[in-house]
CSV table of C-alpha atoms and ligand atoms in Angstrom, one decimal:
chain,number,residue,atom,x,y,z
O,11,UNK,CA,-0.4,18.3,4.4
O,12,UNK,CA,2.2,16.4,2.6
O,13,UNK,CA,2.8,12.8,1.6
O,14,UNK,CA,6.5,12.0,1.4
O,15,UNK,CA,7.1,9.2,-1.2
O,16,UNK,CA,8.8,6.2,0.4
O,17,UNK,CA,12.1,4.9,-1.1
O,18,UNK,CA,11.8,7.2,-4.0
O,19,UNK,CA,15.5,7.0,-5.0
O,20,UNK,CA,15.4,3.2,-5.0
O,21,UNK,CA,12.1,3.0,-7.0
O,22,UNK,CA,13.5,5.4,-9.6
O,23,UNK,CA,16.7,3.4,-9.8
O,24,UNK,CA,14.8,0.2,-10.5
O,25,UNK,CA,12.6,2.0,-13.0
O,26,UNK,CA,15.5,3.5,-14.9
O,27,UNK,CA,16.8,0.0,-15.6
O,28,UNK,CA,13.6,-0.9,-17.4
O,29,UNK,CA,12.0,2.3,-18.8
O,30,UNK,CA,12.6,3.9,-22.1
O,31,UNK,CA,11.1,7.2,-23.3
O,32,UNK,CA,8.4,5.3,-25.2
O,33,UNK,CA,7.6,2.8,-22.4
O,34,UNK,CA,4.3,2.2,-20.5
O,35,UNK,CA,4.5,2.9,-16.8
O,36,UNK,CA,1.7,1.8,-14.4
O,37,UNK,CA,1.4,3.3,-10.9
O,38,UNK,CA,-1.2,1.2,-9.1
O,39,UNK,CA,-1.4,3.4,-6.0
O,40,UNK,CA,-0.8,6.9,-7.2
O,41,UNK,CA,-1.9,8.6,-3.9
O,42,UNK,CA,-0.3,12.1,-3.9
O,43,UNK,CA,1.7,11.3,-7.1
O,44,UNK,CA,4.9,11.3,-5.0
O,45,UNK,CA,6.4,8.6,-7.1
O,46,UNK,CA,4.5,9.2,-10.3
O,47,UNK,CA,5.6,12.8,-10.8
O,48,UNK,CA,9.2,11.5,-11.1
O,49,UNK,CA,8.3,8.4,-13.1
O,50,UNK,CA,6.5,10.7,-15.6
O,51,UNK,CA,9.8,12.6,-16.3
O,52,UNK,CA,11.3,9.4,-17.7
O,53,UNK,CA,8.8,9.4,-20.6
O,54,UNK,CA,8.9,11.0,-24.0
O,55,UNK,CA,6.2,11.8,-26.5
O,56,UNK,CA,5.3,8.1,-27.2
O,57,UNK,CA,5.4,7.1,-23.5
O,58,UNK,CA,2.3,6.4,-21.5
O,59,UNK,CA,1.8,6.8,-17.7
O,60,UNK,CA,-1.3,5.0,-16.3
O,61,UNK,CA,-2.1,6.0,-12.7
O,62,UNK,CA,-4.6,4.1,-10.6
O,63,UNK,CA,-6.1,4.6,-7.2
O,64,UNK,CA,-9.3,3.5,-5.5
O,65,UNK,CA,-9.7,6.9,-3.9
O,66,UNK,CA,-11.4,9.5,-6.2
O,67,UNK,CA,-9.7,12.4,-4.4
O,68,UNK,CA,-6.3,10.9,-5.0
O,69,UNK,CA,-7.0,10.6,-8.7
O,70,UNK,CA,-8.1,14.2,-9.0
O,71,UNK,CA,-5.2,15.6,-7.0
O,72,UNK,CA,-2.5,13.5,-8.6
O,73,UNK,CA,-3.7,14.1,-12.2
O,74,UNK,CA,-3.5,17.8,-11.6
O,75,UNK,CA,-0.1,17.6,-9.9
O,76,UNK,CA,1.5,15.4,-12.6
O,77,UNK,CA,0.3,17.7,-15.3
O,78,UNK,CA,1.6,20.7,-13.5
O,79,UNK,CA,4.9,19.3,-12.2
O,80,UNK,CA,5.9,16.9,-15.0
O,81,UNK,CA,4.6,18.6,-18.2
O,82,UNK,CA,5.5,16.6,-21.3
O,83,UNK,CA,4.1,15.0,-24.4
O,84,UNK,CA,3.6,11.6,-22.9
O,85,UNK,CA,0.0,10.3,-22.5
O,86,UNK,CA,-1.4,10.4,-19.0
O,87,UNK,CA,-4.3,8.0,-18.2
O,88,UNK,CA,-5.8,8.3,-14.7
O,89,UNK,CA,-8.3,5.7,-13.6
O,90,UNK,CA,-10.2,5.4,-10.3
O,91,UNK,CA,-10.3,1.7,-9.6
O,92,UNK,CA,-8.8,-1.2,-7.6
O,93,UNK,CA,-5.3,-2.1,-8.5
O,94,UNK,CA,-6.5,-5.7,-8.8
O,95,UNK,CA,-8.2,-4.6,-12.0
O,96,UNK,CA,-5.0,-3.4,-13.7
O,97,UNK,CA,-5.1,-6.2,-16.3
O,98,UNK,CA,-8.6,-5.2,-17.3
O,99,UNK,CA,-7.8,-1.5,-17.2
O,100,UNK,CA,-4.9,-2.0,-19.6
O,101,UNK,CA,-7.0,-4.2,-21.9
O,102,UNK,CA,-9.8,-1.6,-22.0
O,103,UNK,CA,-7.3,1.1,-22.9
O,104,UNK,CA,-5.7,-1.1,-25.5
O,105,UNK,CA,-2.3,-1.0,-23.8
O,106,UNK,CA,0.0,-4.0,-23.3
O,107,UNK,CA,3.4,-4.8,-21.9
O,108,UNK,CA,4.3,-2.2,-19.3
O,109,UNK,CA,8.0,-1.7,-18.6
O,110,UNK,CA,7.4,-0.7,-15.0
O,111,UNK,CA,4.6,-1.4,-12.5
O,112,UNK,CA,4.6,0.1,-9.0
O,113,UNK,CA,2.4,-0.4,-6.0
O,114,UNK,CA,3.0,1.4,-2.6
O,115,UNK,CA,0.4,-0.1,-0.3
O,116,UNK,CA,-1.5,1.3,2.6
O,117,UNK,CA,-3.0,4.7,3.3
O,118,UNK,CA,-1.7,8.0,2.2
O,119,UNK,CA,-1.0,10.9,4.6
O,120,UNK,CA,-3.9,12.8,2.8
O,121,UNK,CA,-6.3,10.0,3.8
O,122,UNK,CA,-4.9,9.7,7.3
O,123,UNK,CA,-4.9,13.4,8.0
O,124,UNK,CA,-8.4,14.1,6.6
O,125,UNK,CA,-10.7,13.6,9.7
O,126,UNK,CA,-13.8,13.1,7.6
O,127,UNK,CA,-12.3,9.9,6.1
O,128,UNK,CA,-12.3,8.3,9.5
O,129,UNK,CA,-8.8,6.6,9.3
O,130,UNK,CA,-7.2,8.2,12.3
O,131,UNK,CA,-7.5,7.4,16.0
O,132,UNK,CA,-6.1,10.8,16.7
O,133,UNK,CA,-8.6,12.9,14.8
O,134,UNK,CA,-12.4,13.0,15.4
O,135,UNK,CA,-14.2,11.6,12.3
O,136,UNK,CA,-17.0,9.3,11.2
O,137,UNK,CA,-16.6,5.5,11.3
O,138,UNK,CA,-15.9,5.3,7.5
O,139,UNK,CA,-12.3,4.1,6.5
O,140,UNK,CA,-13.2,3.4,2.9
O,141,UNK,CA,-10.4,4.2,0.5
O,142,UNK,CA,-13.1,4.5,-2.2
O,143,UNK,CA,-15.5,6.7,-0.3
O,144,UNK,CA,-18.1,6.3,-3.1
O,145,UNK,CA,-18.7,2.6,-2.7
O,146,UNK,CA,-19.1,-0.3,-0.3
O,147,UNK,CA,-20.1,-0.4,3.4
O,148,UNK,CA,-18.5,2.1,5.9
O,149,UNK,CA,-16.9,0.8,9.0
O,150,UNK,CA,-20.0,1.9,11.0
O,151,UNK,CA,-22.2,-0.4,8.9
O,152,UNK,CA,-19.8,-3.4,9.2
O,153,UNK,CA,-19.6,-2.9,13.0
O,154,UNK,CA,-23.4,-2.8,13.3
O,155,UNK,CA,-23.7,-6.1,11.4
O,156,UNK,CA,-20.9,-8.2,12.9
O,157,UNK,CA,-20.7,-10.3,16.0
O,158,UNK,CA,-18.0,-10.8,18.6
O,159,UNK,CA,-16.6,-13.9,17.0
O,160,UNK,CA,-16.1,-12.4,13.5
O,161,UNK,CA,-14.8,-9.1,14.9
O,162,UNK,CA,-12.3,-10.8,17.2
O,163,UNK,CA,-11.0,-12.8,14.2
O,164,UNK,CA,-10.6,-9.6,12.1
O,165,UNK,CA,-8.7,-7.9,14.9
O,166,UNK,CA,-6.5,-10.9,15.6
O,167,UNK,CA,-5.7,-11.7,12.0
O,168,UNK,CA,-5.4,-8.3,10.4
O,169,UNK,CA,-4.1,-6.5,13.5
O,170,UNK,CA,-2.0,-9.3,15.0
O,171,UNK,CA,-3.5,-8.0,18.3
O,172,UNK,CA,-3.3,-10.4,21.2
O,173,UNK,CA,-6.2,-8.8,23.1
O,174,UNK,CA,-8.5,-9.2,20.1
O,175,UNK,CA,-11.3,-11.0,22.0
O,176,UNK,CA,-11.6,-8.4,24.8
O,177,UNK,CA,-11.5,-5.5,22.3
O,178,UNK,CA,-14.2,-7.1,20.1
O,179,UNK,CA,-16.4,-7.7,23.1
O,180,UNK,CA,-16.0,-4.0,24.2
O,181,UNK,CA,-16.7,-2.7,20.7
O,182,UNK,CA,-19.8,-4.9,20.2
O,183,UNK,CA,-21.1,-3.7,23.6
O,184,UNK,CA,-20.3,-0.1,22.8
O,185,UNK,CA,-22.1,-0.3,19.4
O,186,UNK,CA,-25.2,-1.8,21.1
O,187,UNK,CA,-25.3,0.9,23.7
O,188,UNK,CA,-24.8,3.5,20.9
O,189,UNK,CA,-21.7,4.8,22.6
O,190,UNK,CA,-19.5,4.5,19.5
O,191,UNK,CA,-20.2,7.1,16.8
O,192,UNK,CA,-16.8,8.5,16.0
O,193,UNK,CA,-13.2,7.4,15.6
O,194,UNK,CA,-12.3,9.0,18.9
O,195,UNK,CA,-15.1,7.1,20.7
O,196,UNK,CA,-13.8,3.9,19.2
O,197,UNK,CA,-10.2,4.7,20.1
O,198,UNK,CA,-11.2,5.5,23.7
O,199,UNK,CA,-13.1,2.2,24.2
O,200,UNK,CA,-10.0,0.3,22.9
O,201,UNK,CA,-7.7,2.3,25.1
O,202,UNK,CA,-9.9,1.7,28.2
O,203,UNK,CA,-10.0,-2.0,27.4
O,204,UNK,CA,-6.4,-2.8,26.9
O,205,UNK,CA,-4.2,0.1,28.3
O,206,UNK,CA,-4.3,-1.5,31.8
O,207,UNK,CA,-3.1,-4.8,30.3
O,208,UNK,CA,-0.2,-3.4,28.4
O,209,UNK,CA,3.1,-3.9,30.2
O,210,UNK,CA,6.3,-1.9,30.0
O,211,UNK,CA,6.7,1.4,28.2
O,212,UNK,CA,4.0,1.8,25.6
O,213,UNK,CA,5.6,2.3,22.2
O,214,UNK,CA,2.4,2.4,20.1
O,215,UNK,CA,-1.0,3.8,20.9
O,216,UNK,CA,-3.3,1.0,22.1
O,217,UNK,CA,-5.7,1.5,19.2
O,218,UNK,CA,-3.0,1.2,16.5
O,219,UNK,CA,-3.3,-2.5,15.7
O,220,UNK,CA,-7.1,-2.5,15.9
O,221,UNK,CA,-7.4,0.5,13.6
O,222,UNK,CA,-5.1,-1.2,11.1
O,223,UNK,CA,-7.2,-4.4,11.3
O,224,UNK,CA,-10.4,-2.5,10.7
O,225,UNK,CA,-9.0,-0.6,7.7
O,226,UNK,CA,-7.8,-3.9,6.1
O,227,UNK,CA,-11.3,-5.4,6.7
O,228,UNK,CA,-13.3,-2.4,5.3
O,229,UNK,CA,-11.1,-2.3,2.2
O,230,UNK,CA,-10.5,-6.0,1.8
O,231,UNK,CA,-6.9,-5.0,1.3
O,232,UNK,CA,-5.2,-8.4,1.4
O,233,UNK,CA,-7.5,-9.9,-1.3
O,234,UNK,CA,-6.7,-7.0,-3.6
O,235,UNK,CA,-2.9,-7.4,-2.9
O,236,UNK,CA,-3.1,-11.1,-3.7
O,237,UNK,CA,-4.8,-10.5,-7.0
O,238,UNK,CA,-2.4,-7.8,-7.9
O,239,UNK,CA,0.8,-9.8,-7.3
O,240,UNK,CA,-0.6,-12.9,-9.0
O,241,UNK,CA,-1.7,-11.1,-12.2
O,242,UNK,CA,0.8,-8.3,-12.8
O,243,UNK,CA,4.1,-10.1,-13.4
O,244,UNK,CA,2.7,-11.7,-16.6
O,245,UNK,CA,1.8,-8.3,-18.0
O,246,UNK,CA,5.4,-7.0,-18.0
O,247,UNK,CA,7.4,-6.7,-21.2
O,248,UNK,CA,10.7,-8.6,-21.3
O,249,UNK,CA,13.1,-6.7,-19.1
O,250,UNK,CA,10.2,-5.0,-17.3
O,251,UNK,CA,10.1,-4.6,-13.5
O,252,UNK,CA,7.4,-4.9,-10.9
O,253,UNK,CA,8.2,-3.0,-7.7
O,254,UNK,CA,6.1,-3.3,-4.6
O,255,UNK,CA,6.4,-1.5,-1.2
O,256,UNK,CA,4.8,-3.1,1.8
O,257,UNK,CA,4.3,-1.7,5.3
O,258,UNK,CA,3.5,-4.7,7.5
O,259,UNK,CA,4.1,-8.4,7.7
O,260,UNK,CA,0.7,-9.4,6.4
O,261,UNK,CA,1.2,-7.5,3.2
O,262,UNK,CA,4.8,-8.5,2.9
O,263,UNK,CA,4.1,-12.2,3.4
O,264,UNK,CA,1.7,-12.2,0.4
O,265,UNK,CA,4.2,-10.5,-1.9
O,266,UNK,CA,7.1,-12.6,-0.8
O,267,UNK,CA,5.3,-15.9,-1.4
O,268,UNK,CA,3.9,-14.8,-4.7
O,269,UNK,CA,7.3,-13.5,-5.9
O,270,UNK,CA,9.0,-16.7,-4.7
O,271,UNK,CA,6.6,-18.7,-6.7
O,272,UNK,CA,7.1,-16.6,-9.8
O,273,UNK,CA,10.9,-16.1,-9.7
O,274,UNK,CA,11.7,-19.1,-11.8
O,275,UNK,CA,14.9,-18.6,-13.7
O,276,UNK,CA,13.3,-19.1,-17.1
O,277,UNK,CA,10.8,-16.3,-16.5
O,278,UNK,CA,12.2,-13.8,-14.0
O,279,UNK,CA,15.7,-12.6,-13.6
O,280,UNK,CA,16.9,-12.1,-10.0
O,281,UNK,CA,19.3,-9.1,-10.6
O,282,UNK,CA,22.2,-8.4,-8.3
O,283,UNK,CA,22.1,-4.7,-8.7
O,284,UNK,CA,23.2,-2.5,-5.8
O,285,UNK,CA,21.0,0.5,-6.0
O,286,UNK,CA,21.4,1.8,-2.4
O,287,UNK,CA,22.0,2.0,0.7
O,288,UNK,CA,25.1,2.6,2.8
O,289,UNK,CA,24.3,0.4,5.7
O,290,UNK,CA,22.9,-2.6,3.8
O,291,UNK,CA,24.9,-5.8,4.1
O,292,UNK,CA,26.7,-6.6,0.9
O,293,UNK,CA,24.9,-9.0,-1.4
O,294,UNK,CA,21.5,-8.2,0.0
O,295,UNK,CA,20.0,-7.5,-3.4
O,296,UNK,CA,20.9,-10.7,-5.1
O,297,UNK,CA,19.1,-13.0,-2.7
O,298,UNK,CA,15.5,-11.9,-3.2
O,299,UNK,CA,15.7,-10.0,0.1
O,300,UNK,CA,13.7,-6.8,0.3
O,301,UNK,CA,15.2,-3.4,0.1
O,302,UNK,CA,14.8,-1.3,3.3
O,303,UNK,CA,14.9,2.4,3.7
O,304,UNK,CA,18.2,3.9,4.9
O,305,UNK,CA,18.6,5.5,8.4
O,306,UNK,CA,18.5,9.0,7.0
O,307,UNK,CA,15.1,8.4,5.3
O,308,UNK,CA,13.6,6.8,8.4
O,309,UNK,CA,14.7,9.9,10.4
O,310,UNK,CA,13.2,12.2,7.8
O,311,UNK,CA,10.0,10.2,7.3
O,312,UNK,CA,9.2,7.9,10.2
O,313,UNK,CA,6.3,6.4,8.2
O,314,UNK,CA,9.0,4.6,6.1
O,315,UNK,CA,10.4,2.7,9.0
O,316,UNK,CA,8.5,-0.5,8.4
O,317,UNK,CA,8.7,-0.3,4.6
O,318,UNK,CA,10.1,-3.1,2.4
O,319,UNK,CA,10.6,-2.8,-1.3
O,320,UNK,CA,10.4,-6.1,-3.2
O,321,UNK,CA,10.8,-6.4,-7.0
O,322,UNK,CA,10.8,-8.8,-9.8
O,323,UNK,CA,12.2,-8.4,-13.3
O,324,UNK,CA,11.1,-10.3,-16.3
O,325,UNK,CA,13.9,-11.8,-18.3
O,326,UNK,CA,14.9,-10.1,-21.5
O,327,UNK,CA,14.5,-12.3,-24.5
O,328,UNK,CA,18.2,-12.5,-25.3
O,329,UNK,CA,21.4,-11.8,-23.5
O,330,UNK,CA,20.2,-12.4,-19.9
O,331,UNK,CA,21.9,-15.2,-17.9
L,422,SAM,C1,0.8,4.9,0.5
L,422,SAM,S1,-0.3,5.7,-0.6
L,422,SAM,C2,0.6,5.9,-2.1
L,422,SAM,C3,1.4,7.1,-2.1
L,422,SAM,C4,2.1,7.5,-3.4
L,422,SAM,N1,3.0,6.4,-3.9
L,422,SAM,C5,2.8,8.8,-3.3
L,422,SAM,O1,4.0,8.7,-3.0
L,422,SAM,O2,2.2,9.8,-3.3
L,422,SAM,C6,-1.4,4.3,-1.0
L,422,SAM,C7,-2.5,4.7,-1.9
L,422,SAM,O3,-3.0,3.4,-2.4
L,422,SAM,C8,-4.4,3.5,-2.6
L,422,SAM,N2,-4.9,2.1,-2.5
L,422,SAM,C9,-4.8,1.2,-1.5
L,422,SAM,N3,-5.3,0.1,-1.8
L,422,SAM,C10,-5.7,0.2,-3.1
L,422,SAM,C11,-6.3,-0.7,-4.1
L,422,SAM,N4,-6.6,-2.0,-3.8
L,422,SAM,N5,-6.5,-0.3,-5.3
L,422,SAM,C12,-6.1,1.0,-5.7
L,422,SAM,N6,-5.6,1.9,-4.8
L,422,SAM,C13,-5.4,1.5,-3.6
L,422,SAM,C14,-4.8,4.3,-1.4
L,422,SAM,O4,-6.1,4.9,-1.7
L,422,SAM,C15,-3.7,5.4,-1.3
L,422,SAM,O5,-4.0,6.5,-2.0
């Protein structure tokens, strides 16, 4: 099992513009430490790397990996928490003014490929889907306590699924009849309900959108993202960068709007730096447009195909236009 970090080269290029050996770096979604292990190598003895993840297993795994693969004298602080709590985490640690803050949303390959976590419609597992599997209601509990109206709204809004009402009705009936106990039971009911309605060649599994919606619901993902993008820009030191990778339009919309609101010339500097990529139209980086993965990366890591990297840089005190 391996989680390939998305747009690693681009993230590191942004980080290098802001980070010094004695900087503070914060990774809000450390996951498998795919980005952090490289970010750590930018730090010297006075540097601090703070890694955060909601998932206790991710914290344990990444702390070990960073210590092994990026040994150094910098300080490593690993915290199991929501990235919405980053301002409080830094305050509690007595740390201020990070030079670089990263968030790479969604689930990791570790979570997706561990059947017991219940994220995958391809692997048999319990109806769980909690990123923090020590707290909060599991998917099963939420489904037992919802109604068709609420569930249809979740599936429509968070999955952008046009057959939301039918799917919700089938799931509620299946739960009542005790026919849905596992992820595969759930995927099957969705497939039976909408596969006959899908026209043309099927490009995605019929359960894809509903599973995404249920995951966002269980973890209240959009609320956390809103809080994160509202609060983190103010934490940055002058010249510091906030970099955010999104994977679907709901996440991206929140980030785009929050950044647009913040990118006032007196506060944040829109940089026109070309950090990659061969096939990008010229000037893409100076207009607030997101950075997309290159063709080669998408071929090597299909998970990256919908990724967008957006970033904000805080103006330096002097010298910046
Ligand atoms: C795509 S993975 C990150 C992968 C990582 N950048 C790497 O390359 O190994 C996303 C991670 O974010 C975590 N996560 C999602 N929402 C979170 C939240 N609100 N607070 C903290 N962690 C969160 C998930 O548990 C998961 O481990």
